[in-house]
Every structure is written in C-alpha cells, then in structure tokens.
Coordinates of C-alpha atoms in Angstrom, one line a residue:
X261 CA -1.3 70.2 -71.6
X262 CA -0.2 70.2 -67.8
X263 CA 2.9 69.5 -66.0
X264 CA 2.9 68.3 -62.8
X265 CA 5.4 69.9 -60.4
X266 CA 5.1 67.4 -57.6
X267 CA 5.1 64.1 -60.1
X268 CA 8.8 65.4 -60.6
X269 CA 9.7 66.0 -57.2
X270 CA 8.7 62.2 -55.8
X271 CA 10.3 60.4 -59.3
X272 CA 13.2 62.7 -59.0
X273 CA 15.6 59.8 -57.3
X274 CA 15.6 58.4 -60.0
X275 CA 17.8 60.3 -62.6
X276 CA 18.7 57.3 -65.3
X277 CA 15.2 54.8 -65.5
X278 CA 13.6 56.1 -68.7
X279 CA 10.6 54.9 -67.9
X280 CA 10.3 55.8 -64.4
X281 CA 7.2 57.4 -64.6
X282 CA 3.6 56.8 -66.0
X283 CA 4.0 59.2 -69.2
X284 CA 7.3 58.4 -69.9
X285 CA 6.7 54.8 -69.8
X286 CA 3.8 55.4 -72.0
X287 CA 5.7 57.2 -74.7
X288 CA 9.0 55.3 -74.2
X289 CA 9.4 53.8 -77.5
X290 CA 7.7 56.5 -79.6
X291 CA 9.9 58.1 -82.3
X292 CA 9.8 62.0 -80.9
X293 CA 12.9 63.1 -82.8
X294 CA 11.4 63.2 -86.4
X295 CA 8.4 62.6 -88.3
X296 CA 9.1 62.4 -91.2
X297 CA 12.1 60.0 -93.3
X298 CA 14.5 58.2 -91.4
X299 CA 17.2 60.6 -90.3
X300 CA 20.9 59.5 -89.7
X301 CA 22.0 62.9 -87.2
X302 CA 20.3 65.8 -85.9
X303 CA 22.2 68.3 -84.0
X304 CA 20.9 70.7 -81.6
X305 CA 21.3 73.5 -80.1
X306 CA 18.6 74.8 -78.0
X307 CA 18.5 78.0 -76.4
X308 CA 16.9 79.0 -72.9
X309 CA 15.7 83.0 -71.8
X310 CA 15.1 83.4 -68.3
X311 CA 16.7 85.3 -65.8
X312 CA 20.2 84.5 -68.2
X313 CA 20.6 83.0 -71.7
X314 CA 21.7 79.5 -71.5
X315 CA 22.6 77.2 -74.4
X316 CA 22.9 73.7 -75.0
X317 CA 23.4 71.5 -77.7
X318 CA 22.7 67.8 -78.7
X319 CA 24.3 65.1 -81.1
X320 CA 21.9 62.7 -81.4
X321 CA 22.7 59.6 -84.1
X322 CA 20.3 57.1 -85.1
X323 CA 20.5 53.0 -86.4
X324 CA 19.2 52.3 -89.8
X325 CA 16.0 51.2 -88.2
X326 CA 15.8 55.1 -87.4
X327 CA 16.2 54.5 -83.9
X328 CA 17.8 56.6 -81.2
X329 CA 21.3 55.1 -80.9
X330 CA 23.1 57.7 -79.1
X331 CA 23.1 61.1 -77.4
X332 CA 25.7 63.3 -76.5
X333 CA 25.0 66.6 -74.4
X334 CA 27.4 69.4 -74.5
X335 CA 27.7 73.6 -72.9
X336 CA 27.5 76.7 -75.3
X337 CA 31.3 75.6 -75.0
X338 CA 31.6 72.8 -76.2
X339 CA 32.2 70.5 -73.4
X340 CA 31.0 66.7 -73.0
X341 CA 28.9 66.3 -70.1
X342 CA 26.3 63.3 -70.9
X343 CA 26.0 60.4 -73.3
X344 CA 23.6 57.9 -73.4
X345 CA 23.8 54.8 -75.4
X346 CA 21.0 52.8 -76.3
X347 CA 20.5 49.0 -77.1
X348 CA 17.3 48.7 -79.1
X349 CA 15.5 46.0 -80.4
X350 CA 14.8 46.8 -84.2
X351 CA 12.6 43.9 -85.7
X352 CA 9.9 44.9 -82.7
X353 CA 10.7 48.8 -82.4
X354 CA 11.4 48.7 -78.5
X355 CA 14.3 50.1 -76.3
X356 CA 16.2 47.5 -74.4
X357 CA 18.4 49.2 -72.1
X358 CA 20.2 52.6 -72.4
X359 CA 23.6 53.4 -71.0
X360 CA 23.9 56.8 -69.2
X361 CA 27.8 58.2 -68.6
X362 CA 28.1 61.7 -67.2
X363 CA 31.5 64.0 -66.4
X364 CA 31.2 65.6 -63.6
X365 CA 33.5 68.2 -61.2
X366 CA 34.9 65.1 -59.9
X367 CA 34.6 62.6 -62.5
X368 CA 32.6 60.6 -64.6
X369 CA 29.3 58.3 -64.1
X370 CA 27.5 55.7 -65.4
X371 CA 24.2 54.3 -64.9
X372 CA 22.5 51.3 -66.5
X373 CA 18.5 51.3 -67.4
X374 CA 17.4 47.7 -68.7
X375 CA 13.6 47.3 -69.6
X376 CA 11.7 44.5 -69.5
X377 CA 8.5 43.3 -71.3
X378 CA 5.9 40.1 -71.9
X379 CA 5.3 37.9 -74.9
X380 CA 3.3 40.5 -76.5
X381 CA 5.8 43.7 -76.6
X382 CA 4.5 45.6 -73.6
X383 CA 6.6 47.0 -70.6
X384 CA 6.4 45.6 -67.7
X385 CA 8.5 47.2 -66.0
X386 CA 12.7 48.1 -65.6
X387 CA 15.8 47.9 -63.3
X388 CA 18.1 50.7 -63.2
X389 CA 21.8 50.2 -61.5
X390 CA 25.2 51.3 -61.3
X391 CA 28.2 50.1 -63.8
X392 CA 29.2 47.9 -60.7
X393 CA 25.8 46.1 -60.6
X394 CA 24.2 47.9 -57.7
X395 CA 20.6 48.4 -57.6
X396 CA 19.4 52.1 -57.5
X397 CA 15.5 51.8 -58.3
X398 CA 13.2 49.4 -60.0
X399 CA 9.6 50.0 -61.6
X400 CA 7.0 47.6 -62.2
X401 CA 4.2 48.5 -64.4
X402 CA 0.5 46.9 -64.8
X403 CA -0.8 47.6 -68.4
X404 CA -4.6 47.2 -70.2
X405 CA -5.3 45.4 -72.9
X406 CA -4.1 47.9 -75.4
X407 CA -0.3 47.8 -73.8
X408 CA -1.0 51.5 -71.9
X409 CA 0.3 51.5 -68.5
X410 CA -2.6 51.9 -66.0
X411 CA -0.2 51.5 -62.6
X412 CA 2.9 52.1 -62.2
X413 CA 4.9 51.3 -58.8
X414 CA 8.7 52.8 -57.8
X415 CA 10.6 50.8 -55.5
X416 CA 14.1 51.8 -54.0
X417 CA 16.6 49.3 -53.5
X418 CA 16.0 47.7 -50.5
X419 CA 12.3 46.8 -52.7
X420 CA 10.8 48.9 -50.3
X421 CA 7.4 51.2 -52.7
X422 CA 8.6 55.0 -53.1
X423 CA 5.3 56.0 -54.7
X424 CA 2.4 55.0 -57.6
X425 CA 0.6 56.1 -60.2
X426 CA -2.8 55.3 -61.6
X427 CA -4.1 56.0 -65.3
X428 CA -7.4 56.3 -66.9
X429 CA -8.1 57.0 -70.2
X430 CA -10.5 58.2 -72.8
X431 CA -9.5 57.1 -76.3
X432 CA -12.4 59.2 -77.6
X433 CA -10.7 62.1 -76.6
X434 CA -6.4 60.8 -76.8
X435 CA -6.5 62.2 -73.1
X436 CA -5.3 60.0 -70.4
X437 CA -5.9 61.2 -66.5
X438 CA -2.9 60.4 -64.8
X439 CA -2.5 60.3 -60.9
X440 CA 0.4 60.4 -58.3
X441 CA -0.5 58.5 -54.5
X442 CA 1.5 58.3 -51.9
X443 CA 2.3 54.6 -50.3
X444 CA -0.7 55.5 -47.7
X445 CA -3.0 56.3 -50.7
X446 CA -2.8 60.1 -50.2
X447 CA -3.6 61.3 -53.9
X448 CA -0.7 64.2 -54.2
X449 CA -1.9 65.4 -57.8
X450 CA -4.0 64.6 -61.2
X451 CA -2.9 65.7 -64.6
X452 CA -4.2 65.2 -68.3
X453 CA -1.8 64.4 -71.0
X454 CA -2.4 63.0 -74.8
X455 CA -2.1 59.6 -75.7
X456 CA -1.1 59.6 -78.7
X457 CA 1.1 62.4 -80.3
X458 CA 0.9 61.4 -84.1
X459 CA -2.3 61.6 -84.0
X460 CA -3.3 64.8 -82.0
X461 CA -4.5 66.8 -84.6
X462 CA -6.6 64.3 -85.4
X463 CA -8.0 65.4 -81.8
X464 CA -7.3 69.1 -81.1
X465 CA -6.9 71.0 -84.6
X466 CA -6.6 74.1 -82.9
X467 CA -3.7 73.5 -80.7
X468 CA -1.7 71.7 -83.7
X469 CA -0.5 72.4 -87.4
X470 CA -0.7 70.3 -90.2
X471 CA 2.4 68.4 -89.4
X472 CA 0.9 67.5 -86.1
X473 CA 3.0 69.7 -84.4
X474 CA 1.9 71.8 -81.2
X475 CA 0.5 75.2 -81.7
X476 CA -0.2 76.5 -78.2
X477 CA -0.5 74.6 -75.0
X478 CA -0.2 75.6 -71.6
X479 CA 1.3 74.7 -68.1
X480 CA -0.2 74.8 -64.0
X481 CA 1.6 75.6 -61.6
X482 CA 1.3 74.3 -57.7
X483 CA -0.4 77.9 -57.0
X484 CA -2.8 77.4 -59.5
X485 CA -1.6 79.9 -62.0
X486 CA -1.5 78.9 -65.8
X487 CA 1.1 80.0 -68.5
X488 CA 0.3 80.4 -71.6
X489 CA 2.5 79.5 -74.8
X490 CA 2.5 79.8 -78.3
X491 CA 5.1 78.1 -80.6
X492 CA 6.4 79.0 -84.4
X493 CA 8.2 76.9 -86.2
X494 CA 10.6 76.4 -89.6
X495 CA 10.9 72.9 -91.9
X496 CA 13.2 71.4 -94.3
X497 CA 11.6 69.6 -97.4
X498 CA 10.7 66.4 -95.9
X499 CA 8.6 67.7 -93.3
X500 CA 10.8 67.8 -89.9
X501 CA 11.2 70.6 -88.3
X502 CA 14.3 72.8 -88.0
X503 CA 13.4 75.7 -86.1
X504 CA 11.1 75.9 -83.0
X505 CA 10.2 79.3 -81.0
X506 CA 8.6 79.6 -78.0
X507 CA 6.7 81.9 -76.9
X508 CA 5.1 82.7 -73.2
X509 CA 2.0 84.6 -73.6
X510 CA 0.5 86.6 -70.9
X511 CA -3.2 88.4 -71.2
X512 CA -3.5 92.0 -70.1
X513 CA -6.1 93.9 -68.8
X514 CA -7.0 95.7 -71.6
X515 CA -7.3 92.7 -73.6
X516 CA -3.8 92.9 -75.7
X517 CA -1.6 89.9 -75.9
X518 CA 2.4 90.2 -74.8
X519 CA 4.8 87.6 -75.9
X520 CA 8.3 86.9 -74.7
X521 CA 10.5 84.3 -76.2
X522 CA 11.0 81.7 -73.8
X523 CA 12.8 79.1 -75.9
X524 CA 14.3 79.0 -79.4
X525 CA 15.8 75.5 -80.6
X526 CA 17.5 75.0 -83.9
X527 CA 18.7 71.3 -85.3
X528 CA 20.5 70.7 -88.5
X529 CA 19.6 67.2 -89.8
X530 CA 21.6 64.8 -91.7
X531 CA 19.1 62.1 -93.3

C-alpha cells in the first residue's frame, strides 16, 4: 500500500470535495466505518505518537440505512472544531452532498460538496462552494464500464484544469495503478492501491485477517525510503473492531525487528 506525498500536495486546495481525487472518488460511497451490523454511533478517540502525543476524538452517527449522517471532530479537550453533515441517497446507497462547518481562531466556516452522477449510479463528477454560493473547485470524472473512475480532472473556479489523474486496473489482482499529470502532461507520480476493500483478503491473505482487516502494509516516501507497519487489533461480538494499534516496524542489521507504536484508536459503538 503506498501513499503518494505529491498527489496530496496538488489536491490540497481543495479541503471540502470528497471526492477530489481518484481514490477517494473511487471509494466514496463505500461503508469504511463498520463491517459488520448496522451501527447507530461510534465514538472515537484516536491517539497519535510522534514527536508529542496528540488526541482526537470523533462522534460519528449514522441513518437507519447505516449511512454516515454526521461527524463531529473535537481536541483531547473537548472542543467542537468540525462537523460535516451529509445528505445521502438511501434506496441507491450514494452520498449526495455533505455539509462541512468548521470553528476556527476567528470564527466559523462552511463549505458545501454536492456530487453528481448518470442514469446508472456512477459519479460523474462534483461542485464544491461556499455557504454564500461561491464556487471553490469542481471535478469531473470519466469512468469504465464497471463505474471505476479512469480520469479524473480539477478545475478551480475560473474553470481553468489544476491537475489529472489517470487509472488502470487489474481486477485479477484488486490493484488499480493510479497516476498524477500535470496540465502539460508531466507525469509527477504513480501509486498502487486496492480496489476493493471487502474483498482484499480474498487477494492478499497475508497482509489481512479474517475480518478483512489489514495486517501489515507499508508507505513510500518522496526519497524513496519505505516504512514498515504492522497493526493489532480488538472486536466486539458482531465483528467490528474496537481497538486498533499501530505499529511502525523498522529492520536492523542484525536481523531483529523494533516496533514503536505509532497510532492506537479506540471506538465505543452503539448498534
């Protein structure tokens, strides 16, 4: 599994479009909270070791269709700084729009992401604007005939291209290649991702448990250098999991592995 440093960098002007990227617009309306039953809260609190600790913790509520319905983010104190609000469409399974409010130093914001898709369910593309009606970015997507995206175009909002990117997959393998160009053509990076997360087991049994969750993956950086991680986890009776540790692994010389937690998340869910 890599993670592509400069895809971030061009796509990050845009801070409310959900799917403003290839593999976001590909796993837009998957259901990554749970797995398993239809829950109606999970809370969160997810803890992050690096040079300091720092803790942050989720509300997230769901529609009887089990369907994200809204999010609030908070500090390790307890203070409001994000909600998002979603619209959904529950006979088809698909996200309409989502609302994005954020308090900051110097007051609040909000941001509107609407989607848009054909007669057959797939996203074509989305519009993403200010609570006054002001364009911010828009993305227009081209997809196969399975519904993946294959290219996937950011404008700004004079309609002016800020960058593409191109897919090819391999169903054989749930891998999909993904590429970032530049609007002269300059490719700036390729990265593979899976296609399908419900069924990666299915695919790589060694990097995933039995409740298709991930095992051990790892991450590139823009030198070149790979990190290596390994991840535990904790479940309640139906299946989901309530625990989650992280673990970066790094080879020595001699052969022995060292961990160090990197990440530990914890979610109390209400079904």
């Amino acid at each position: 599994m890599t993670k592509s440093i400069v895809l971030l960098l061009l796509l990050s002007v845009s801070t409310i479009c959900y799917s403003q990227n290839l593999y976001s617009a590909l796993h837009m309306n998957d259901s990554r909270e749970y797995k398993f039953g239809r829950p109606k809260r999970i809370i969160e609190e997810n803890t992050f070791y690096s040079s300091h600790t720092e803790i942050a913790k989720n509300i997230k509520v769901f529609d009887a269709a089990g369907m994200l319905l809204t999010e609030e983010r908070y500090t390790q104190d307890g203070i409001l700084t994000a909600k998002l609000t979603y619209i959904n469409d529950t006979t088809r399974h698909l996200k309409l729009s989502r609302i994005f409010e954020r308090w900051l130093k110097y007051g609040r914001s909000k941001e509107i992401a609407v989607s848009h898709y054909d007669e057959h369910g797939f996203l074509i593309g989305s519009i993403d604007s200010t609570a006054n009606g002001k364009i911010i970015d828009v993305v227009k997507i081209v997809n196969n005939s399975k519904g993946d995206p294959i290219e996937l175009v950011l404008f700004d909002a004079n309609n002016n291209p800020f960058g593409k990117e191109t897919a090819e997959y391999n169903y054989d393998k749930n891998t999909v290649v993904a590429s970032v160009f530049k609007n002269d053509g300059t490719k700036l990076s390729s990265d593979t991702a899976k296609i399908r997360f419900d069924a990666a087991s299915s695919y790589d049994k060694s990097n995933y448990n039995q409740y298709n969750d991930v095992v051990g993956y790892s991450t590139t950086n823009l030198n070149g250098s790979v990190n290596l991680y390994e991840c535990e986890y904790k479940y309640d009776k139906t299946g989901n999991w309530t625990e989650q540790k992280i673990y970066k692994t790094t080879l020595k010389p001699n052969g022995k592995k060292e961990r160090q937690l990197d990440r530990f998340f914890k979610r109390e869910i209400t079904y």
